[in-house]
Amino acid sequence: MTGVTTRAGGISIHAVDVAHGVPASGLSVCLKRLDPDPCQVALGVCAANGHFVNPVSEGEGVTRGLYEVTFGVAAYYRGNGIKLPDPAFVEEAVFRFGIDRVTEHFHIPFKFTPWGFSLFRGGA
């Protein structure tokens, strides 16, 4: 069919500070597409429930390609009064992932502490 636009499934992010057992309210998130057509797709912070509320969750700006999401882990902890070494063991967590089938939804659960993190594709 010509003239039919395929809607992207979107990229959603949910972050949890597992060191304290709480949603990561205020955690900074920067999502970029690296290839093709490099650009910043979304920038902001997680809401009180740990979800990154952004139109990218509904597919806005999502195309087939290679992506990178960066989480400001050390800034999050320092902003919450947690003393960390300088530099911290995890200053930023960076995760690269690819989207081949753009109509699928990509959920990225991010669980972290000052000493490590876990990222994976959830809810496929």
Short mmCIF file of N, CA, C and O in Angstrom, two decimals:
data_model
loop_
_atom_site.label_atom_id
_atom_site.label_comp_id
_atom_site.label_asym_id
_atom_site.label_seq_id
_atom_site.Cartn_x
_atom_site.Cartn_y
_atom_site.Cartn_z
N MET A 1 0.83 -1.18 0.00
CA MET A 1 0.00 0.00 0.00
C MET A 1 0.87 1.24 0.00
O MET A 1 1.79 1.35 0.79
N THR A 2 0.55 2.18 -0.81
CA THR A 2 1.28 3.44 -0.80
C THR A 2 0.54 4.44 0.07
O THR A 2 -0.67 4.39 0.22
N GLY A 3 1.30 5.34 0.66
CA GLY A 3 0.70 6.38 1.49
C GLY A 3 0.36 5.94 2.90
O GLY A 3 -0.19 6.70 3.68
N VAL A 4 0.70 4.71 3.30
CA VAL A 4 0.41 4.23 4.64
C VAL A 4 1.63 4.49 5.52
O VAL A 4 2.74 4.11 5.17
N THR A 5 1.42 5.16 6.63
CA THR A 5 2.49 5.44 7.57
C THR A 5 2.44 4.43 8.70
O THR A 5 1.39 4.21 9.29
N THR A 6 3.57 3.82 8.99
CA THR A 6 3.67 2.87 10.09
C THR A 6 4.02 3.64 11.35
O THR A 6 5.00 4.38 11.39
N ARG A 7 3.23 3.45 12.40
CA ARG A 7 3.47 4.13 13.66
C ARG A 7 4.52 3.37 14.47
O ARG A 7 4.46 2.16 14.61
N ALA A 8 5.48 4.11 15.02
CA ALA A 8 6.52 3.50 15.86
C ALA A 8 5.92 3.07 17.19
O ALA A 8 5.01 3.72 17.71
N GLY A 9 6.44 1.98 17.72
CA GLY A 9 5.95 1.45 18.99
C GLY A 9 6.41 2.24 20.20
O GLY A 9 5.79 2.22 21.25
N GLY A 10 7.51 2.94 20.09
CA GLY A 10 7.97 3.79 21.18
C GLY A 10 9.04 3.17 22.04
O GLY A 10 9.31 1.97 21.98
N ILE A 11 9.65 4.01 22.86
CA ILE A 11 10.68 3.61 23.82
C ILE A 11 10.26 4.15 25.18
O ILE A 11 10.15 5.37 25.36
N SER A 12 10.01 3.26 26.12
CA SER A 12 9.66 3.70 27.47
C SER A 12 10.78 3.30 28.44
O SER A 12 11.48 2.32 28.22
N ILE A 13 10.94 4.10 29.47
CA ILE A 13 12.00 3.90 30.46
C ILE A 13 11.40 3.99 31.85
O ILE A 13 10.60 4.88 32.14
N HIS A 14 11.79 3.04 32.70
CA HIS A 14 11.38 3.06 34.11
C HIS A 14 12.64 2.82 34.94
O HIS A 14 13.33 1.81 34.76
N ALA A 15 12.96 3.74 35.83
CA ALA A 15 14.20 3.66 36.61
C ALA A 15 13.90 3.48 38.09
O ALA A 15 13.03 4.15 38.65
N VAL A 16 14.66 2.56 38.71
CA VAL A 16 14.50 2.28 40.14
C VAL A 16 15.86 2.32 40.82
O VAL A 16 16.81 1.66 40.37
N ASP A 17 15.95 3.09 41.89
CA ASP A 17 17.13 3.13 42.74
C ASP A 17 17.01 1.93 43.69
O ASP A 17 16.33 2.00 44.71
N VAL A 18 17.63 0.81 43.33
CA VAL A 18 17.49 -0.40 44.13
C VAL A 18 18.29 -0.34 45.42
O VAL A 18 18.03 -1.10 46.35
N ALA A 19 19.26 0.57 45.51
CA ALA A 19 20.02 0.73 46.75
C ALA A 19 19.11 1.23 47.87
O ALA A 19 19.33 0.93 49.04
N HIS A 20 18.08 1.99 47.51
CA HIS A 20 17.17 2.56 48.50
C HIS A 20 15.74 2.06 48.34
O HIS A 20 14.85 2.46 49.10
N GLY A 21 15.50 1.24 47.31
CA GLY A 21 14.17 0.66 47.11
C GLY A 21 13.11 1.67 46.73
O GLY A 21 11.96 1.56 47.16
N VAL A 22 13.49 2.66 45.90
CA VAL A 22 12.54 3.71 45.52
C VAL A 22 12.61 4.00 44.02
O VAL A 22 13.66 3.79 43.39
N PRO A 23 11.52 4.51 43.44
CA PRO A 23 11.59 4.98 42.05
C PRO A 23 12.60 6.12 41.96
O PRO A 23 12.76 6.90 42.91
N ALA A 24 13.27 6.24 40.84
CA ALA A 24 14.35 7.21 40.68
C ALA A 24 13.84 8.57 40.22
O ALA A 24 14.16 9.05 39.14
N SER A 25 13.05 9.20 41.06
CA SER A 25 12.52 10.53 40.77
C SER A 25 13.66 11.52 40.58
O SER A 25 14.54 11.65 41.43
N GLY A 26 13.66 12.22 39.45
CA GLY A 26 14.68 13.23 39.18
C GLY A 26 15.93 12.72 38.47
O GLY A 26 16.81 13.52 38.16
N LEU A 27 16.01 11.43 38.19
CA LEU A 27 17.16 10.89 37.47
C LEU A 27 17.18 11.44 36.05
O LEU A 27 16.17 11.38 35.35
N SER A 28 18.32 11.99 35.62
CA SER A 28 18.40 12.55 34.27
C SER A 28 18.53 11.44 33.23
O SER A 28 19.20 10.43 33.44
N VAL A 29 17.86 11.67 32.09
CA VAL A 29 17.85 10.73 30.97
C VAL A 29 18.10 11.52 29.69
O VAL A 29 17.46 12.53 29.45
N CYS A 30 19.04 11.02 28.88
CA CYS A 30 19.29 11.60 27.56
C CYS A 30 19.28 10.46 26.55
O CYS A 30 20.08 9.54 26.65
N LEU A 31 18.35 10.52 25.61
CA LEU A 31 18.22 9.49 24.58
C LEU A 31 18.63 10.08 23.24
O LEU A 31 18.09 11.12 22.83
N LYS A 32 19.58 9.42 22.57
CA LYS A 32 20.07 9.88 21.27
C LYS A 32 19.96 8.75 20.25
O LYS A 32 20.14 7.59 20.59
N ARG A 33 19.69 9.13 19.02
CA ARG A 33 19.84 8.19 17.91
C ARG A 33 21.23 8.43 17.36
O ARG A 33 21.61 9.57 17.08
N LEU A 34 22.01 7.37 17.22
CA LEU A 34 23.38 7.48 16.73
C LEU A 34 23.48 7.26 15.23
O LEU A 34 24.32 7.86 14.56
N ASP A 35 22.64 6.35 14.71
CA ASP A 35 22.72 5.99 13.30
C ASP A 35 21.38 5.43 12.84
O ASP A 35 20.80 4.62 13.56
N PRO A 36 20.82 5.77 11.73
CA PRO A 36 21.25 6.88 10.85
C PRO A 36 20.73 8.21 11.39
O PRO A 36 19.95 8.24 12.33
N ASP A 37 21.13 9.27 10.79
CA ASP A 37 20.66 10.61 11.15
C ASP A 37 20.81 10.90 12.64
O ASP A 37 19.82 11.00 13.37
N PRO A 38 22.04 11.02 13.15
CA PRO A 38 22.25 11.26 14.58
C PRO A 38 21.49 12.49 15.09
O PRO A 38 21.48 13.53 14.43
N CYS A 39 20.83 12.32 16.23
CA CYS A 39 20.13 13.44 16.86
C CYS A 39 19.75 13.08 18.28
O CYS A 39 19.73 11.91 18.66
N GLN A 40 19.48 14.10 19.07
CA GLN A 40 18.93 13.89 20.41
C GLN A 40 17.43 13.67 20.25
O GLN A 40 16.75 14.50 19.66
N VAL A 41 16.94 12.57 20.76
CA VAL A 41 15.53 12.22 20.62
C VAL A 41 14.73 12.69 21.83
O VAL A 41 13.59 13.15 21.70
N ALA A 42 15.31 12.58 23.03
CA ALA A 42 14.59 12.97 24.25
C ALA A 42 15.59 13.34 25.34
O ALA A 42 16.66 12.75 25.44
N LEU A 43 15.19 14.29 26.18
CA LEU A 43 16.02 14.75 27.29
C LEU A 43 15.09 15.16 28.42
O LEU A 43 14.08 15.83 28.18
N GLY A 44 15.41 14.75 29.64
CA GLY A 44 14.60 15.15 30.78
C GLY A 44 14.95 14.34 32.01
O GLY A 44 16.04 13.77 32.10
N VAL A 45 14.01 14.28 32.95
CA VAL A 45 14.21 13.53 34.20
C VAL A 45 13.01 12.62 34.44
O VAL A 45 11.91 12.86 33.94
N CYS A 46 13.26 11.59 35.22
CA CYS A 46 12.19 10.65 35.57
C CYS A 46 11.23 11.30 36.57
O CYS A 46 11.64 12.09 37.43
N ALA A 47 9.97 10.95 36.43
CA ALA A 47 8.91 11.46 37.31
C ALA A 47 8.98 10.78 38.68
O ALA A 47 9.80 9.88 38.90
N ALA A 48 8.10 11.17 39.58
CA ALA A 48 8.07 10.63 40.94
C ALA A 48 7.92 9.11 40.97
O ALA A 48 8.42 8.45 41.88
N ASN A 49 7.27 8.55 39.97
CA ASN A 49 7.08 7.09 39.92
C ASN A 49 8.22 6.37 39.20
O ASN A 49 8.15 5.16 38.98
N GLY A 50 9.27 7.10 38.79
CA GLY A 50 10.42 6.52 38.12
C GLY A 50 10.28 6.39 36.62
O GLY A 50 11.21 5.97 35.94
N HIS A 51 9.12 6.77 36.08
CA HIS A 51 8.92 6.68 34.63
C HIS A 51 9.45 7.95 33.95
O HIS A 51 9.31 9.06 34.47
N PHE A 52 10.04 7.75 32.78
CA PHE A 52 10.49 8.87 31.96
C PHE A 52 9.30 9.26 31.09
O PHE A 52 8.95 8.55 30.15
N VAL A 53 8.65 10.34 31.44
CA VAL A 53 7.44 10.79 30.73
C VAL A 53 7.87 11.68 29.59
O VAL A 53 8.35 12.80 29.80
N ASN A 54 7.70 11.15 28.37
CA ASN A 54 8.16 11.86 27.18
C ASN A 54 7.40 11.30 25.98
O ASN A 54 7.08 10.12 25.97
N PRO A 55 7.13 12.11 24.96
CA PRO A 55 6.44 11.60 23.77
C PRO A 55 7.14 10.43 23.09
O PRO A 55 6.51 9.68 22.34
N VAL A 56 8.43 10.23 23.35
CA VAL A 56 9.15 9.09 22.77
C VAL A 56 8.51 7.76 23.20
O VAL A 56 8.56 6.77 22.48
N SER A 57 7.86 7.76 24.37
CA SER A 57 7.18 6.55 24.85
C SER A 57 6.06 6.11 23.92
O SER A 57 5.73 4.93 23.85
N GLU A 58 5.48 7.08 23.22
CA GLU A 58 4.39 6.79 22.29
C GLU A 58 4.89 6.69 20.84
O GLU A 58 4.10 6.57 19.92
N GLY A 59 6.21 6.75 20.66
CA GLY A 59 6.78 6.56 19.34
C GLY A 59 7.26 7.82 18.64
O GLY A 59 7.84 7.74 17.56
N GLU A 60 7.05 8.97 19.25
CA GLU A 60 7.46 10.22 18.60
C GLU A 60 8.98 10.27 18.43
O GLU A 60 9.73 10.12 19.40
N GLY A 61 9.43 10.45 17.20
CA GLY A 61 10.85 10.56 16.91
C GLY A 61 11.59 9.24 16.80
O GLY A 61 12.79 9.22 16.59
N VAL A 62 10.89 8.11 16.96
CA VAL A 62 11.54 6.80 16.94
C VAL A 62 11.52 6.24 15.52
O VAL A 62 10.47 6.13 14.90
N THR A 63 12.71 5.91 15.03
CA THR A 63 12.87 5.28 13.73
C THR A 63 13.81 4.09 13.90
O THR A 63 14.40 3.89 14.97
N ARG A 64 13.95 3.31 12.86
CA ARG A 64 14.89 2.19 12.88
C ARG A 64 16.29 2.75 13.04
O ARG A 64 16.64 3.76 12.44
N GLY A 65 17.13 2.11 13.88
CA GLY A 65 18.50 2.58 14.01
C GLY A 65 19.16 2.18 15.31
O GLY A 65 18.63 1.39 16.09
N LEU A 66 20.32 2.77 15.54
CA LEU A 66 21.12 2.53 16.74
C LEU A 66 20.91 3.71 17.69
O LEU A 66 21.02 4.87 17.29
N TYR A 67 20.62 3.39 18.96
CA TYR A 67 20.32 4.40 19.98
C TYR A 67 21.28 4.30 21.15
O TYR A 67 21.90 3.26 21.38
N GLU A 68 21.35 5.38 21.90
CA GLU A 68 22.14 5.41 23.13
C GLU A 68 21.35 6.19 24.18
O GLU A 68 20.87 7.29 23.91
N VAL A 69 21.21 5.60 25.36
CA VAL A 69 20.57 6.30 26.47
C VAL A 69 21.61 6.46 27.57
O VAL A 69 22.39 5.55 27.84
N THR A 70 21.65 7.67 28.14
CA THR A 70 22.60 7.98 29.21
C THR A 70 21.81 8.39 30.45
O THR A 70 20.91 9.24 30.38
N PHE A 71 22.15 7.76 31.57
CA PHE A 71 21.50 8.04 32.86
C PHE A 71 22.52 8.72 33.78
O PHE A 71 23.64 8.23 33.94
N GLY A 72 22.13 9.82 34.42
CA GLY A 72 23.02 10.56 35.32
C GLY A 72 23.00 9.99 36.73
O GLY A 72 22.42 10.59 37.64
N VAL A 73 23.64 8.86 36.92
CA VAL A 73 23.59 8.13 38.20
C VAL A 73 24.22 8.92 39.34
O VAL A 73 23.59 9.13 40.39
N ALA A 74 25.45 9.35 39.19
CA ALA A 74 26.14 10.06 40.28
C ALA A 74 25.44 11.37 40.63
O ALA A 74 25.28 11.70 41.81
N ALA A 75 25.01 12.11 39.62
CA ALA A 75 24.31 13.37 39.88
C ALA A 75 23.01 13.11 40.64
O ALA A 75 22.64 13.90 41.52
N TYR A 76 22.33 12.01 40.32
CA TYR A 76 21.11 11.64 41.04
C TYR A 76 21.41 11.43 42.54
O TYR A 76 20.73 11.98 43.40
N TYR A 77 22.42 10.62 42.82
CA TYR A 77 22.74 10.35 44.23
C TYR A 77 23.24 11.60 44.95
O TYR A 77 22.81 11.88 46.08
N ARG A 78 24.12 12.35 44.32
CA ARG A 78 24.61 13.58 44.96
C ARG A 78 23.45 14.55 45.20
O ARG A 78 23.40 15.21 46.24
N GLY A 79 22.53 14.64 44.26
CA GLY A 79 21.37 15.51 44.41
C GLY A 79 20.43 15.08 45.53
O GLY A 79 19.64 15.87 46.02
N ASN A 80 20.54 13.82 45.93
CA ASN A 80 19.74 13.29 47.03
C ASN A 80 20.55 13.19 48.33
O ASN A 80 20.15 12.49 49.26
N GLY A 81 21.69 13.89 48.37
CA GLY A 81 22.48 13.97 49.60
C GLY A 81 23.32 12.75 49.91
O GLY A 81 23.80 12.61 51.05
N ILE A 82 23.54 11.87 48.94
CA ILE A 82 24.36 10.68 49.16
C ILE A 82 25.80 11.01 48.82
O ILE A 82 26.10 11.49 47.72
N LYS A 83 26.69 10.80 49.77
CA LYS A 83 28.12 11.09 49.54
C LYS A 83 28.71 9.97 48.69
O LYS A 83 28.57 8.79 49.00
N LEU A 84 29.37 10.37 47.61
CA LEU A 84 30.03 9.44 46.70
C LEU A 84 31.48 9.83 46.53
O LEU A 84 31.85 10.99 46.71
N PRO A 85 32.33 8.87 46.15
CA PRO A 85 33.71 9.25 45.79
C PRO A 85 33.70 10.20 44.60
O PRO A 85 32.71 10.27 43.86
N ASP A 86 34.81 10.91 44.40
CA ASP A 86 34.90 11.82 43.26
C ASP A 86 36.16 11.50 42.48
O ASP A 86 37.26 11.79 42.95
N PRO A 87 36.08 10.86 41.33
CA PRO A 87 34.85 10.53 40.62
C PRO A 87 34.16 9.32 41.23
O PRO A 87 34.79 8.48 41.88
N ALA A 88 32.85 9.24 40.99
CA ALA A 88 32.06 8.10 41.46
C ALA A 88 32.39 6.88 40.62
O ALA A 88 32.85 6.98 39.48
N PHE A 89 32.14 5.70 41.18
CA PHE A 89 32.35 4.47 40.42
C PHE A 89 31.47 4.47 39.17
O PHE A 89 31.93 4.12 38.09
N VAL A 90 30.20 4.88 39.32
CA VAL A 90 29.30 5.02 38.16
C VAL A 90 28.87 6.48 38.08
O VAL A 90 27.96 6.90 38.78
N GLU A 91 29.57 7.26 37.28
CA GLU A 91 29.16 8.65 37.06
C GLU A 91 27.91 8.67 36.18
O GLU A 91 26.91 9.27 36.52
N GLU A 92 28.02 8.00 35.03
CA GLU A 92 26.89 7.88 34.11
C GLU A 92 26.80 6.44 33.64
O GLU A 92 27.82 5.77 33.47
N ALA A 93 25.58 5.97 33.43
CA ALA A 93 25.36 4.65 32.85
C ALA A 93 24.94 4.89 31.40
O ALA A 93 23.99 5.62 31.14
N VAL A 94 25.67 4.27 30.48
CA VAL A 94 25.41 4.44 29.05
C VAL A 94 25.05 3.09 28.46
O VAL A 94 25.74 2.10 28.71
N PHE A 95 23.96 3.06 27.70
CA PHE A 95 23.46 1.81 27.12
C PHE A 95 23.15 2.04 25.65
O PHE A 95 22.39 2.96 25.32
N ARG A 96 23.75 1.23 24.79
CA ARG A 96 23.47 1.31 23.35
C ARG A 96 22.61 0.13 22.95
O ARG A 96 22.87 -1.00 23.35
N PHE A 97 21.61 0.42 22.14
CA PHE A 97 20.71 -0.64 21.69
C PHE A 97 20.20 -0.31 20.30
O PHE A 97 20.19 0.84 19.88
N GLY A 98 19.79 -1.34 19.59
CA GLY A 98 19.31 -1.18 18.24
C GLY A 98 17.83 -1.47 18.12
O GLY A 98 17.29 -2.30 18.84
N ILE A 99 17.18 -0.75 17.22
CA ILE A 99 15.77 -0.99 16.90
C ILE A 99 15.70 -1.37 15.43
O ILE A 99 16.04 -0.57 14.56
N ASP A 100 15.28 -2.60 15.19
CA ASP A 100 15.10 -3.09 13.83
C ASP A 100 13.63 -2.99 13.42
O ASP A 100 13.30 -2.40 12.41
N ARG A 101 12.76 -3.56 14.25
CA ARG A 101 11.32 -3.54 13.95
C ARG A 101 10.69 -2.38 14.71
O ARG A 101 10.30 -2.50 15.87
N VAL A 102 10.58 -1.27 14.04
CA VAL A 102 10.17 0.00 14.66
C VAL A 102 8.74 -0.04 15.19
O VAL A 102 8.38 0.75 16.06
N THR A 103 7.90 -0.95 14.71
CA THR A 103 6.52 -1.02 15.19
C THR A 103 6.41 -1.67 16.57
O THR A 103 5.40 -1.54 17.22
N GLU A 104 7.48 -2.33 17.02
CA GLU A 104 7.47 -2.94 18.36
C GLU A 104 7.75 -1.87 19.41
O GLU A 104 8.43 -0.88 19.14
N HIS A 105 7.25 -2.11 20.62
CA HIS A 105 7.54 -1.21 21.73
C HIS A 105 8.78 -1.71 22.46
O HIS A 105 8.93 -2.90 22.70
N PHE A 106 9.67 -0.78 22.79
CA PHE A 106 10.89 -1.12 23.50
C PHE A 106 10.84 -0.51 24.90
O PHE A 106 10.90 0.72 25.04
N HIS A 107 10.70 -1.37 25.91
CA HIS A 107 10.67 -0.91 27.30
C HIS A 107 12.03 -1.18 27.91
O HIS A 107 12.57 -2.29 27.77
N ILE A 108 12.60 -0.17 28.54
CA ILE A 108 13.93 -0.28 29.14
C ILE A 108 13.84 -0.07 30.64
O ILE A 108 13.78 1.07 31.11
N PRO A 109 13.81 -1.17 31.42
CA PRO A 109 13.86 -1.05 32.88
C PRO A 109 15.32 -0.82 33.31
O PRO A 109 16.20 -1.57 32.90
N PHE A 110 15.55 0.21 34.08
CA PHE A 110 16.89 0.55 34.55
C PHE A 110 16.91 0.45 36.07
O PHE A 110 16.19 1.18 36.75
N LYS A 111 17.70 -0.47 36.59
CA LYS A 111 17.85 -0.66 38.03
C LYS A 111 19.31 -0.37 38.37
O LYS A 111 20.21 -0.85 37.71
N PHE A 112 19.53 0.43 39.43
CA PHE A 112 20.90 0.87 39.68
C PHE A 112 21.18 1.13 41.16
O PHE A 112 20.26 1.29 41.97
N THR A 113 22.47 1.16 41.47
CA THR A 113 23.02 1.56 42.76
C THR A 113 24.23 2.44 42.44
O THR A 113 24.59 2.59 41.27
N PRO A 114 24.91 2.98 43.46
CA PRO A 114 26.14 3.72 43.16
C PRO A 114 27.26 2.82 42.61
O PRO A 114 28.26 3.31 42.12
N TRP A 115 27.09 1.51 42.68
CA TRP A 115 28.16 0.58 42.34
C TRP A 115 27.87 -0.29 41.12
O TRP A 115 28.69 -1.12 40.74
N GLY A 116 26.71 -0.16 40.52
CA GLY A 116 26.41 -0.96 39.34
C GLY A 116 24.99 -0.73 38.85
O GLY A 116 24.21 0.00 39.48
N PHE A 117 24.65 -1.37 37.73
CA PHE A 117 23.32 -1.19 37.16
C PHE A 117 22.95 -2.38 36.29
O PHE A 117 23.80 -3.17 35.88
N SER A 118 21.66 -2.46 36.00
CA SER A 118 21.12 -3.50 35.15
C SER A 118 20.18 -2.86 34.14
O SER A 118 19.33 -2.02 34.51
N LEU A 119 20.35 -3.22 32.88
CA LEU A 119 19.51 -2.73 31.79
C LEU A 119 19.16 -3.91 30.90
O LEU A 119 19.99 -4.76 30.63
N PHE A 120 17.94 -3.93 30.41
CA PHE A 120 17.52 -4.98 29.48
C PHE A 120 16.27 -4.53 28.76
O PHE A 120 15.68 -3.51 29.11
N ARG A 121 15.88 -5.29 27.76
CA ARG A 121 14.64 -5.00 27.08
C ARG A 121 13.53 -5.74 27.80
O ARG A 121 13.50 -6.96 27.86
N GLY A 122 12.60 -5.02 28.32
CA GLY A 122 11.47 -5.63 29.01
C GLY A 122 10.22 -5.48 28.18
O GLY A 122 10.14 -4.69 27.23
N GLY A 123 9.22 -6.25 28.49
CA GLY A 123 7.90 -6.11 27.88
C GLY A 123 7.86 -6.22 26.38
O GLY A 123 7.04 -5.56 25.75
N ALA A 124 8.75 -7.00 25.79
CA ALA A 124 8.73 -7.17 24.34
C ALA A 124 7.52 -7.93 23.97
O ALA A 124 6.71 -7.88 23.26
#
